[in-house]
PDB file of C-alpha atoms in Angstrom:
ATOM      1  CA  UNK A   1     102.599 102.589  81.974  1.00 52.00           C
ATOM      2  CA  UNK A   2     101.317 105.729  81.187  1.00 60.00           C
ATOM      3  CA  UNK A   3     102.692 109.160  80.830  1.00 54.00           C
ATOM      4  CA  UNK A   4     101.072 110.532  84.016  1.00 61.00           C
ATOM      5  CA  UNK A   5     102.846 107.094  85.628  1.00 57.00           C
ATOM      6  CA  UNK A   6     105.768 108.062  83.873  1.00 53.00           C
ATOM      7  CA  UNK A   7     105.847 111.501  85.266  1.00 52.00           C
ATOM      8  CA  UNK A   8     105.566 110.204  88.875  1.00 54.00           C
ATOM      9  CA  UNK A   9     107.937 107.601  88.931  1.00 50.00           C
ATOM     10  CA  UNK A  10     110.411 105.553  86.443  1.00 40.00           C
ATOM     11  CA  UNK A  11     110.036 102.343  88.922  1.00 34.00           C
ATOM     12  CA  UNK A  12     107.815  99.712  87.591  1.00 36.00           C
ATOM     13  CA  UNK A  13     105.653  97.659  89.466  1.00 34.00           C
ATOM     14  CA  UNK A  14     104.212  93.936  88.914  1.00 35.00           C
ATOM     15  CA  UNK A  15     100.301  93.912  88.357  1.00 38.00           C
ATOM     16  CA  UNK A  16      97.833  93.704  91.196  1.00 45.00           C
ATOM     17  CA  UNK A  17     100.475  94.146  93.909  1.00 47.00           C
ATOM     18  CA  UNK A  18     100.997  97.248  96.105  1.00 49.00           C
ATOM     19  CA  UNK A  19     102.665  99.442  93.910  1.00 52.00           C
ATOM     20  CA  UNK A  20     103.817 102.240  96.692  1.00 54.00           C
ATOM     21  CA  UNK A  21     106.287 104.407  96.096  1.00 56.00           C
ATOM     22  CA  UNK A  22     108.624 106.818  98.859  1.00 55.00           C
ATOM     23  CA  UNK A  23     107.373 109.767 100.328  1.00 56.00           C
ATOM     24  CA  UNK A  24     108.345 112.315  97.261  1.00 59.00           C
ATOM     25  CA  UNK A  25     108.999 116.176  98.225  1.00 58.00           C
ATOM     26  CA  UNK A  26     109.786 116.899  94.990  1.00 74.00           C
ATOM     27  CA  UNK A  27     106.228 115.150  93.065  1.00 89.00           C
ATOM     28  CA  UNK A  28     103.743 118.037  92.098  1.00 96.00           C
ATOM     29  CA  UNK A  29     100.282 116.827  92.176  1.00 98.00           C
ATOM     30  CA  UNK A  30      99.810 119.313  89.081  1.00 98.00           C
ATOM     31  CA  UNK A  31     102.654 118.127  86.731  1.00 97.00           C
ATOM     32  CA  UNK A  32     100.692 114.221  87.187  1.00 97.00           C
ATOM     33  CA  UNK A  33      96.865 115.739  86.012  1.00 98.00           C
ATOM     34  CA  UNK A  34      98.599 117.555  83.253  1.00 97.00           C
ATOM     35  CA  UNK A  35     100.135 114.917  82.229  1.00 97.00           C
ATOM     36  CA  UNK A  36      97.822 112.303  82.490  1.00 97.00           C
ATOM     37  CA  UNK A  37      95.255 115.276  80.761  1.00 98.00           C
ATOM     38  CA  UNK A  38      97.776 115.649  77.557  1.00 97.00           C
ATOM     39  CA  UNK A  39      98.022 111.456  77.306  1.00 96.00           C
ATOM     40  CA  UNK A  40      94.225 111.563  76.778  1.00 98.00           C
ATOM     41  CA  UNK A  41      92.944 110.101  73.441  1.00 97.00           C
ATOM     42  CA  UNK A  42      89.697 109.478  71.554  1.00 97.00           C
ATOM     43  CA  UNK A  43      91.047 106.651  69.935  1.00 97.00           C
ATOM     44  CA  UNK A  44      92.613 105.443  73.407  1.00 97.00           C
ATOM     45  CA  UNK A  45      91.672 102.303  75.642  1.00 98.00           C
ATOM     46  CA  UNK A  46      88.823 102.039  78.212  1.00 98.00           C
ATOM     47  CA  UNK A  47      86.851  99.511  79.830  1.00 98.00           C
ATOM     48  CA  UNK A  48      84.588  99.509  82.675  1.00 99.00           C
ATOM     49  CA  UNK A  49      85.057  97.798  85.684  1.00 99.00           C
ATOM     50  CA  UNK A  50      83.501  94.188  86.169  1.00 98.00           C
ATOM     51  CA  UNK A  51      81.101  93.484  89.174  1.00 99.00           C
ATOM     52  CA  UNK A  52      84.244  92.212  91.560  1.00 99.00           C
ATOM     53  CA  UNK A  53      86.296  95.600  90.756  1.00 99.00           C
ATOM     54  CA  UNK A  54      83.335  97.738  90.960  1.00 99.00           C
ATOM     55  CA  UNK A  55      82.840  96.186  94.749  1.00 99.00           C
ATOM     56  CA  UNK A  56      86.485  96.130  95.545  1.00 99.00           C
ATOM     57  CA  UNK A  57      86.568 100.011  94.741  1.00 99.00           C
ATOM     58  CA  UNK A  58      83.655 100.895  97.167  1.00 99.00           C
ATOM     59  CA  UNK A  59      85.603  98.982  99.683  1.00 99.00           C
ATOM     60  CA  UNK A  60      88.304 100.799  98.978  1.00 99.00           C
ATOM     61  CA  UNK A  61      86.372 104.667  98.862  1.00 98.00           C
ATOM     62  CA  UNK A  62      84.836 103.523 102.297  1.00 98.00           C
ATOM     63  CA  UNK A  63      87.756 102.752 103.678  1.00 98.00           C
ATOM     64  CA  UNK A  64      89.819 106.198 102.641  1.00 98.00           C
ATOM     65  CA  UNK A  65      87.083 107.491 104.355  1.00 97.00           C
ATOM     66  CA  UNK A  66      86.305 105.759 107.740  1.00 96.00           C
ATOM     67  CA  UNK A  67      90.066 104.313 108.237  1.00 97.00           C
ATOM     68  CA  UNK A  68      92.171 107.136 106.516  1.00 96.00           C
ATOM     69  CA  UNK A  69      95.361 106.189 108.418  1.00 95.00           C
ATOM     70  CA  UNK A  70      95.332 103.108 107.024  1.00 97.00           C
ATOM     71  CA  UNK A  71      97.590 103.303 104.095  1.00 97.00           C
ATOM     72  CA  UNK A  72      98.727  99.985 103.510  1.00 97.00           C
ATOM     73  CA  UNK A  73      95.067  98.554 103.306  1.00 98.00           C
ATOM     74  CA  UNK A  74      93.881 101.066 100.870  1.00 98.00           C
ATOM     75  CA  UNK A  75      97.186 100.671  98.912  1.00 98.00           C
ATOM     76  CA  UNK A  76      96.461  97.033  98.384  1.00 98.00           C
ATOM     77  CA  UNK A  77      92.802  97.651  97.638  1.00 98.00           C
ATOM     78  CA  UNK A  78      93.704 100.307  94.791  1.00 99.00           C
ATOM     79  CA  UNK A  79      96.336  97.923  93.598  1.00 98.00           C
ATOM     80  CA  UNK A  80      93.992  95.368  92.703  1.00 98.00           C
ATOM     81  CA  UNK A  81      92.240  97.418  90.255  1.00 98.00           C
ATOM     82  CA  UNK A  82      95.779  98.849  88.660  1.00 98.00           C
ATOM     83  CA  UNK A  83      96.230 102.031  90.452  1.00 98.00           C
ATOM     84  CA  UNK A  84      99.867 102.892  92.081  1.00 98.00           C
ATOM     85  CA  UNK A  85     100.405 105.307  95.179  1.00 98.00           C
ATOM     86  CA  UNK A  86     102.473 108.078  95.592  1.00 97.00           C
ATOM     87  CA  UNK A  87     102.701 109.925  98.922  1.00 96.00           C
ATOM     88  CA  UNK A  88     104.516 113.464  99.224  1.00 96.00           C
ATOM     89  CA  UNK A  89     103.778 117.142 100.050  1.00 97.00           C
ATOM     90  CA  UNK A  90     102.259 119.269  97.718  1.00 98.00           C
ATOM     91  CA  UNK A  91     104.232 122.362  96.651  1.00 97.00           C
ATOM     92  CA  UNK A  92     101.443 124.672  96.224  1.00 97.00           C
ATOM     93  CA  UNK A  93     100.215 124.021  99.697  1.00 97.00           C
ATOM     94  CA  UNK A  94     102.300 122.777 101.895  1.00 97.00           C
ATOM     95  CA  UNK A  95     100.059 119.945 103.064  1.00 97.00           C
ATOM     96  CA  UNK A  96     100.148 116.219 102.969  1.00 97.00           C
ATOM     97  CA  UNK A  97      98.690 114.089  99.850  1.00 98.00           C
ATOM     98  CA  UNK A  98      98.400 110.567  98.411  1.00 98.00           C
ATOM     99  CA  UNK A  99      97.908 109.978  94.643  1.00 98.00           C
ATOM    100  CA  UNK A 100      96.107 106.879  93.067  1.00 98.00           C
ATOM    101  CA  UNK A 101      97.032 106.923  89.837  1.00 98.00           C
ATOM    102  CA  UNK A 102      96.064 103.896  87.211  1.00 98.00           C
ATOM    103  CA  UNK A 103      98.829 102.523  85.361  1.00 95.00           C
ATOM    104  CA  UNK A 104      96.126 101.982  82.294  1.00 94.00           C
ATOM    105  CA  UNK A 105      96.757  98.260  82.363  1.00 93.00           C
ATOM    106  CA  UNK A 106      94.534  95.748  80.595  1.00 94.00           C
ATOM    107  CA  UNK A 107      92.231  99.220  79.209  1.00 97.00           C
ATOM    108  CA  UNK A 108      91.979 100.245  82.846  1.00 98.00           C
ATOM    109  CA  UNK A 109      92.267 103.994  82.072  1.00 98.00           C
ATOM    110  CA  UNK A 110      90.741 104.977  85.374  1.00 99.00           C
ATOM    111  CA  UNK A 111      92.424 108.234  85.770  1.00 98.00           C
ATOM    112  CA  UNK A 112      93.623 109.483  89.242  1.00 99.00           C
ATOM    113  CA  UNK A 113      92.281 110.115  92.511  1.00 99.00           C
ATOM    114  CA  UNK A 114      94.290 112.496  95.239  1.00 99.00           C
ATOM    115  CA  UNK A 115      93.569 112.816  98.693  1.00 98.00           C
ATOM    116  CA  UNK A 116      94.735 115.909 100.850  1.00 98.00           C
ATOM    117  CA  UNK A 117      95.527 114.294 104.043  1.00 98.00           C
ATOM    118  CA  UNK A 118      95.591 117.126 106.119  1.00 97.00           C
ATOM    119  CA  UNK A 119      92.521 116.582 107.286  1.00 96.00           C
ATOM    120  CA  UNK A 120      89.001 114.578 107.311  1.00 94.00           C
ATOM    121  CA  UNK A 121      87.734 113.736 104.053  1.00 93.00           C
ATOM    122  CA  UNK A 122      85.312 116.565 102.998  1.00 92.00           C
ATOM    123  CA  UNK A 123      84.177 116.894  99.787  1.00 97.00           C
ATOM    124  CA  UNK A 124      84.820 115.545  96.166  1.00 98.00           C
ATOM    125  CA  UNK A 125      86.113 117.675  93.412  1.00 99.00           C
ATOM    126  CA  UNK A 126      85.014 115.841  90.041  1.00 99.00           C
ATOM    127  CA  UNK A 127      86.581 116.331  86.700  1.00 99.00           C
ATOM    128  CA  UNK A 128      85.311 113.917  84.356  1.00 99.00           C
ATOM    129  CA  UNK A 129      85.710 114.572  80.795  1.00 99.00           C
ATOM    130  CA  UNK A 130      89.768 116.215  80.828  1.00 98.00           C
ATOM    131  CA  UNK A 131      90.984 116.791  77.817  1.00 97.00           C
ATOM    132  CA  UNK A 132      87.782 117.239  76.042  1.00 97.00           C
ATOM    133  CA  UNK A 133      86.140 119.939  78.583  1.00 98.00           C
ATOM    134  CA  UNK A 134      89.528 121.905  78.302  1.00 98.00           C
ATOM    135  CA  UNK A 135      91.071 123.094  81.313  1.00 98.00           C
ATOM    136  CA  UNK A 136      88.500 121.943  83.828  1.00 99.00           C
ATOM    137  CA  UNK A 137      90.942 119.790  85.441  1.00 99.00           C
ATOM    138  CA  UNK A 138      92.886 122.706  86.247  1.00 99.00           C
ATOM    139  CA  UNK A 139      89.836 124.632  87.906  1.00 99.00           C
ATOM    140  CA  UNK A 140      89.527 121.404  89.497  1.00 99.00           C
ATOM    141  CA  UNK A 141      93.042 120.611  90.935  1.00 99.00           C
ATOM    142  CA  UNK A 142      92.731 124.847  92.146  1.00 99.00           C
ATOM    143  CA  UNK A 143      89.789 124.188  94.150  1.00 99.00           C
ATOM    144  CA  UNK A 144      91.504 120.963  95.711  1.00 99.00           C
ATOM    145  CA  UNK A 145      93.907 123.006  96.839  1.00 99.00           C
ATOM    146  CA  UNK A 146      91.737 125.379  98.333  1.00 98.00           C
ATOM    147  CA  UNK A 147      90.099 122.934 100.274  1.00 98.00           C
ATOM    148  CA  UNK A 148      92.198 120.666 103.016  1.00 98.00           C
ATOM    149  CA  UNK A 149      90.398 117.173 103.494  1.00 97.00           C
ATOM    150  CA  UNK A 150      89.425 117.510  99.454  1.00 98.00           C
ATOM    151  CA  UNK A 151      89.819 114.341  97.127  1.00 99.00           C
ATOM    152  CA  UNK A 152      90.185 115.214  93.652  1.00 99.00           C
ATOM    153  CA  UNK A 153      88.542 112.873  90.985  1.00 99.00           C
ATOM    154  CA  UNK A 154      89.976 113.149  87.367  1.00 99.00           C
ATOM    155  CA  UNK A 155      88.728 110.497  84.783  1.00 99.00           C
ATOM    156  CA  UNK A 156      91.194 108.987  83.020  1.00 99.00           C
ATOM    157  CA  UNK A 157      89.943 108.085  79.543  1.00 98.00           C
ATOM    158  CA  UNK A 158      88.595 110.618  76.798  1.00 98.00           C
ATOM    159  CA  UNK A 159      84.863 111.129  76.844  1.00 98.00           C
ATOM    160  CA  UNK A 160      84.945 109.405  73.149  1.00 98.00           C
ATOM    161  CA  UNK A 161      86.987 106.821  74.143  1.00 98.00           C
ATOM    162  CA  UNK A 162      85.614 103.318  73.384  1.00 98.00           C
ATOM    163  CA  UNK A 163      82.127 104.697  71.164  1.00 98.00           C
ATOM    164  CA  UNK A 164      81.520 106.606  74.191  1.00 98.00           C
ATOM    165  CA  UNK A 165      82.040 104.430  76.962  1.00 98.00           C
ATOM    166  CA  UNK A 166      84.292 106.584  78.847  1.00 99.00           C
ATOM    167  CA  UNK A 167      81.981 109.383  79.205  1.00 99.00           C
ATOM    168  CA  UNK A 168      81.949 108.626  82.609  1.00 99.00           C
ATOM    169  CA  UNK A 169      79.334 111.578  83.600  1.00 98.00           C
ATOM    170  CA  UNK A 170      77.304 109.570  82.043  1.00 98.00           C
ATOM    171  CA  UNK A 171      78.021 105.923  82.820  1.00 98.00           C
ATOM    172  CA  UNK A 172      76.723 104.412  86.108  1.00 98.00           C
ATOM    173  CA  UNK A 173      79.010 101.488  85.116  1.00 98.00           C
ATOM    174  CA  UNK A 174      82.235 103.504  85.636  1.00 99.00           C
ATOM    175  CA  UNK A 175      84.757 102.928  87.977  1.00 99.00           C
ATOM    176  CA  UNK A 176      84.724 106.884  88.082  1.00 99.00           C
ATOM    177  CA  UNK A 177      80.844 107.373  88.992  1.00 99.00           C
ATOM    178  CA  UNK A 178      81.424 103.777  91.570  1.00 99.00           C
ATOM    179  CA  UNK A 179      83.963 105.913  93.788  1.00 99.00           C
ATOM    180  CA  UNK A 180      82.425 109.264  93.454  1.00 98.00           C
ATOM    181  CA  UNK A 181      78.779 107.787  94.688  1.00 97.00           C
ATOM    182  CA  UNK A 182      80.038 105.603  97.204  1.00 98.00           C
ATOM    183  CA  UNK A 183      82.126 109.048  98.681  1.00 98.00           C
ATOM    184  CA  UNK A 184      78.257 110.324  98.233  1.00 96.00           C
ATOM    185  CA  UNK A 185      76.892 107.675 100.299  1.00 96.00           C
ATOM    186  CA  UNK A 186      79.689 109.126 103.206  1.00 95.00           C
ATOM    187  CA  UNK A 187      78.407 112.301 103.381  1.00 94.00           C
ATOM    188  CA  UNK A 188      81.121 114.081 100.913  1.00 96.00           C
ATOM    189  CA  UNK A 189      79.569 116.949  98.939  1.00 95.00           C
ATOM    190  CA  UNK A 190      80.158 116.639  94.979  1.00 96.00           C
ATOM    191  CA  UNK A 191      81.222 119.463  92.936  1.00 98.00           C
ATOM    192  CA  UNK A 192      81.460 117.526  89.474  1.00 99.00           C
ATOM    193  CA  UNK A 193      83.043 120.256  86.722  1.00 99.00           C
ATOM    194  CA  UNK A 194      82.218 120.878  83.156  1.00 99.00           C
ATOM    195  CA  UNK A 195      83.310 123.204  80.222  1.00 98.00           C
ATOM    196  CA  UNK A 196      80.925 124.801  77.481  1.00 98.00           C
ATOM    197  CA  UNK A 197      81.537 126.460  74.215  1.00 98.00           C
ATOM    198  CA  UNK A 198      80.654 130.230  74.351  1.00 97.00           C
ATOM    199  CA  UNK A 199      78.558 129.973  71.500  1.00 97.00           C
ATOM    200  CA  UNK A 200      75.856 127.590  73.098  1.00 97.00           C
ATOM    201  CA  UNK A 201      74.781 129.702  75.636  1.00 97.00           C
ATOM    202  CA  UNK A 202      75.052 133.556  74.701  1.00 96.00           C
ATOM    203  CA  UNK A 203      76.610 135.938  77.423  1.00 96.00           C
ATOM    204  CA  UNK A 204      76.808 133.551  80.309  1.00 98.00           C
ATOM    205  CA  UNK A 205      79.966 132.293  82.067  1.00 98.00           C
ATOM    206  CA  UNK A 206      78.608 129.657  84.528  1.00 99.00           C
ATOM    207  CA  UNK A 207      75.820 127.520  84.986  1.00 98.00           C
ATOM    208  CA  UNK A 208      74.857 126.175  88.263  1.00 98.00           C
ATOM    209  CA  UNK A 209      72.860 122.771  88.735  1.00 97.00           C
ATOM    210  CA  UNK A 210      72.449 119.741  90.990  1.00 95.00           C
ATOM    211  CA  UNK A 211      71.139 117.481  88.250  1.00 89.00           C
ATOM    212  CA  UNK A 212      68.348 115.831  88.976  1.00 84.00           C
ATOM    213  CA  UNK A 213      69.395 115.960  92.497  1.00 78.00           C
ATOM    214  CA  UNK A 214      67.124 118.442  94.775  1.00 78.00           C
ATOM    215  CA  UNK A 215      68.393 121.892  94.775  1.00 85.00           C
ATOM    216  CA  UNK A 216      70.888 122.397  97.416  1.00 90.00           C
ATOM    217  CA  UNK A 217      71.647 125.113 100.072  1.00 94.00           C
ATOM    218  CA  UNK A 218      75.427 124.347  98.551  1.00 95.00           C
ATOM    219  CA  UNK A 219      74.366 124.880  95.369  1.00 96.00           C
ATOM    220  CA  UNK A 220      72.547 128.208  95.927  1.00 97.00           C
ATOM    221  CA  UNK A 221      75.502 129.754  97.656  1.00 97.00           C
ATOM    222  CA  UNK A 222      77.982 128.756  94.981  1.00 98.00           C
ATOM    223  CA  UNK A 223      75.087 130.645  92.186  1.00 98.00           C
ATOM    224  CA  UNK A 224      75.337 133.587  94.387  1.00 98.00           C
ATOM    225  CA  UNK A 225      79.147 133.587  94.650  1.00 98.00           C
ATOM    226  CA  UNK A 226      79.580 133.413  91.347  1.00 99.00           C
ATOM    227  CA  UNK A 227      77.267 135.870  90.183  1.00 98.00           C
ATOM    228  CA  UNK A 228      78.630 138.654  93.441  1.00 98.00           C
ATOM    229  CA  UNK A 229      82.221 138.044  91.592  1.00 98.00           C
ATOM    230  CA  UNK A 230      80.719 139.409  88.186  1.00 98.00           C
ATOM    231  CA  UNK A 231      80.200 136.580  86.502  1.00 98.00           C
ATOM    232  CA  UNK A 232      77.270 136.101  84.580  1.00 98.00           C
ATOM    233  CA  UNK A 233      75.457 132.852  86.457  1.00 99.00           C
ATOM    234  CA  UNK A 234      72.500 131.003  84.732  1.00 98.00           C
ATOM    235  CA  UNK A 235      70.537 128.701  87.874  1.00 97.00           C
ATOM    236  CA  UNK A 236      69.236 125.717  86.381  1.00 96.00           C
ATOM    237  CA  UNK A 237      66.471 125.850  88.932  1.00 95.00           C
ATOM    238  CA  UNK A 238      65.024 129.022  88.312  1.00 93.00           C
ATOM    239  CA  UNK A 239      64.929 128.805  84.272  1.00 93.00           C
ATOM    240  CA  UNK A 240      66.702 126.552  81.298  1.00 95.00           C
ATOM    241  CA  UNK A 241      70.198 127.008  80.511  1.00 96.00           C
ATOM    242  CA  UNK A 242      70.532 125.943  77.179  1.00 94.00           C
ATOM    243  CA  UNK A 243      70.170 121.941  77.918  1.00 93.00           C
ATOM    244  CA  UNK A 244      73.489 122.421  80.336  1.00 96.00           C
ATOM    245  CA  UNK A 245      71.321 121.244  83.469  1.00 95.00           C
ATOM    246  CA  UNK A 246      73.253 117.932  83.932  1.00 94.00           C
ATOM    247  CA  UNK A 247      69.968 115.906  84.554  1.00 94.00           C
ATOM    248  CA  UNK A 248      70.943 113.149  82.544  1.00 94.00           C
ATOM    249  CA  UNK A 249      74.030 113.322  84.945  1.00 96.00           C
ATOM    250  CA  UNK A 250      74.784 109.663  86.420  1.00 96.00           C
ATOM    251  CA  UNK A 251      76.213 110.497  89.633  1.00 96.00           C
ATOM    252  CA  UNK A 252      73.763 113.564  90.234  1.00 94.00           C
ATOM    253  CA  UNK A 253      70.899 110.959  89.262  1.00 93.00           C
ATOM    254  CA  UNK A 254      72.704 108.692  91.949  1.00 94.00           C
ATOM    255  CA  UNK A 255      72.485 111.194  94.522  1.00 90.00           C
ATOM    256  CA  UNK A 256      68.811 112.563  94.530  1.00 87.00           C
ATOM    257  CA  UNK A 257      68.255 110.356  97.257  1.00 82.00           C
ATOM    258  CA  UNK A 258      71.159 110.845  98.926  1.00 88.00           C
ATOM    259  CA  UNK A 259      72.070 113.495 101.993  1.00 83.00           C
ATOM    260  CA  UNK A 260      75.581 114.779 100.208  1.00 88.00           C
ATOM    261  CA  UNK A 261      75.255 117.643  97.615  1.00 93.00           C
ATOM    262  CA  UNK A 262      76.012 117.393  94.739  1.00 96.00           C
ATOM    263  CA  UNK A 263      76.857 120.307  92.186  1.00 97.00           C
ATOM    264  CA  UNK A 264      76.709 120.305  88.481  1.00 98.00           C
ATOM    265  CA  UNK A 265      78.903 123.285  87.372  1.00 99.00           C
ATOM    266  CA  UNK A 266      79.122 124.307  83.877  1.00 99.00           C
ATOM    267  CA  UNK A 267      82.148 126.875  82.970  1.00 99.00           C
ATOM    268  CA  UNK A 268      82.313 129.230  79.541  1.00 98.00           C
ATOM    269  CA  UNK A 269      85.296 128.795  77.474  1.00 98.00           C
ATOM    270  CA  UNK A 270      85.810 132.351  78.152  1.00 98.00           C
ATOM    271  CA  UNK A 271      86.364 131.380  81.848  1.00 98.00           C
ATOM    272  CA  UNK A 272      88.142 128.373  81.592  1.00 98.00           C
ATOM    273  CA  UNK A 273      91.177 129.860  79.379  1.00 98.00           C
ATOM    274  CA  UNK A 274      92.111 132.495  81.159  1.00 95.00           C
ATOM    275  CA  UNK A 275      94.104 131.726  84.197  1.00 97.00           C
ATOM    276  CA  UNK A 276      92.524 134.665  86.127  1.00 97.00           C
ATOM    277  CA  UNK A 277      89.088 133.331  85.659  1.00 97.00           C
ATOM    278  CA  UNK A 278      89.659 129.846  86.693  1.00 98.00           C
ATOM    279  CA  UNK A 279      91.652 131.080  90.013  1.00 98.00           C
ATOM    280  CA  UNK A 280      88.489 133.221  90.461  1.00 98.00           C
ATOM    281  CA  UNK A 281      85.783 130.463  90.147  1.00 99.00           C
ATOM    282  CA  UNK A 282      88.409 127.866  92.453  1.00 99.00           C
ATOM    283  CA  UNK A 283      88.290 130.686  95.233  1.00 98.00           C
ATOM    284  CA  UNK A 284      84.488 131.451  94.878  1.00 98.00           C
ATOM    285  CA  UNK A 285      83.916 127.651  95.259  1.00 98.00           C
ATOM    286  CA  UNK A 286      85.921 127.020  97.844  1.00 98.00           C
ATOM    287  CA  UNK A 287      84.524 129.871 100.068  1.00 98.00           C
ATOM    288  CA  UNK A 288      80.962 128.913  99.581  1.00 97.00           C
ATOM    289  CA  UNK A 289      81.968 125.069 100.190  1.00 96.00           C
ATOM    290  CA  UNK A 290      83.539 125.680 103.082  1.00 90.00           C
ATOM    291  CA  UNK A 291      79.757 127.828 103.651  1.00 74.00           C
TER     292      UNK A 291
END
């Protein structure tokens, strides 16, 4: 069990069978990321999924999708593949959730997914190097908040993990990129979110991309929002951005053909460690989401 399990629940569970927990009104959605962030190693476990988990979790991501009331199917589904689910009502907002949260069995460090059930699913929030692109998951579990009918992606493994492996921006064999494309395939716009050093890109504080994706109405208006709130906004589409374009991105590669958006966000240490600029960026994306 992990700390992030830990954190939501001292009840253990047998492997591969439902592992859901009562309706907590006391579980914070934010005290699980942070926790499951801070457990993060590069010397930790990771695998990717096999062929039967990789199907069994696009069974599962359609089925959150076209059949959202039904719980107990998608509990068993997750199950298989080592994640437990916790249901309560998030503090910050007020609204319904459910968190799928991998124990980290058998190197199954497959992070956390959590759904705001408060309405249709609508877009993906992607954070998939925590840990290593500091903060991002907090800009990212800000934005799920601002958004009812959001699902919040985190990774669960350390980019380095396993030589690499775990980088799962960058791994179309990932458990991480299976869900987030097969969401894609359903229509959800992608806002995947990434963390730069200051120093490798002089003066900016964001850069907007869709990867190798086509540029995106989505993606313009989040450029413009971010650049109307003062922050200095490099658009991958209009010139280079210090090689922070994402086009080697696997789930932005995945989507070019796709009808979802997809949005390749790149956020300045400078922004990212200051609480004041992360709440900024979370409200800028969520108003030009929303469009």
């Amino acid at each position: 069990m992990t700390a992030a399990t830990a954190a939501a629940t001292a009840t253990g569970w047998g492997r591969d069978e439902p592992k859901t927990q009562p309706a907590r009104a006391d579980l914070d959605p934010a005290q699980v990321v942070d926790e499951l962030t801070a457990g993060l190693s590069r010397t930790g476990p990771y695998r990717d999924p096999d062929a039967d988990e990789r199907s069994r979790a696009r069974r599962a991501a359609r089925l959150l999708i076209d059949h959202p009331d039904d719980r107990a199917r998608q509990e068993e589904l997750f199950a298989g593949l080592g994640f437990g689910a916790w249901h309560g009502t998030d503090p910050a907002t007020g609204r319904p959730f459910t968190i799928f949260l991998a124990d980290g069995s058998d190197e199954r460090t497959w992070g956390a997914l959590v759904l705001d059930r408060s309405a249709g699913a609508r877009q993906v929030v992607q954070v998939p190097h925590p840990s290593f692109d500091l903060d991002t998951e907090k800009v990212g579990l800000a934005l799920h908040r601002r958004l009812p009918g959001s699902v919040l992606l985190v990774a669960g493994a350390h980019r380095e993990a396993a030589g690499g492996a775990a980088d799962v921006a960058h791994n179309g064999d990932s458990l991480f990129h299976t869900l987030a494309v097969e969401f894609a395939r359903r229509g959800l716009d992608q806002v995947q979110l990434h963390g730069f050093a200051d120093r490798n890109l002089e003066g900016a504080d964001a850069v907007v991309s869709t990867g190798s994706a086509p540029r995106s109405q989505v993606a313009g208006r989040i450029a413009e929002g971010l650049s109307r709130s003062g922050l200095n906004t490099c658009r991958a589409w209009s010139r280079k951005c210090g090689q922070l374009e994402g086009t080697r991105n696997a789930q932005g590669r995945a989507s070019a053909g796709l009808d979802s958006a997809f949005v390749h966000l790149e956020l300045s240490w400078s922004v990212r460690r200051d609480a004041v600029g992360r709440d900024l960026v979370a409200q800028v994306l969520a108003e030009r989401l929303r469009g």
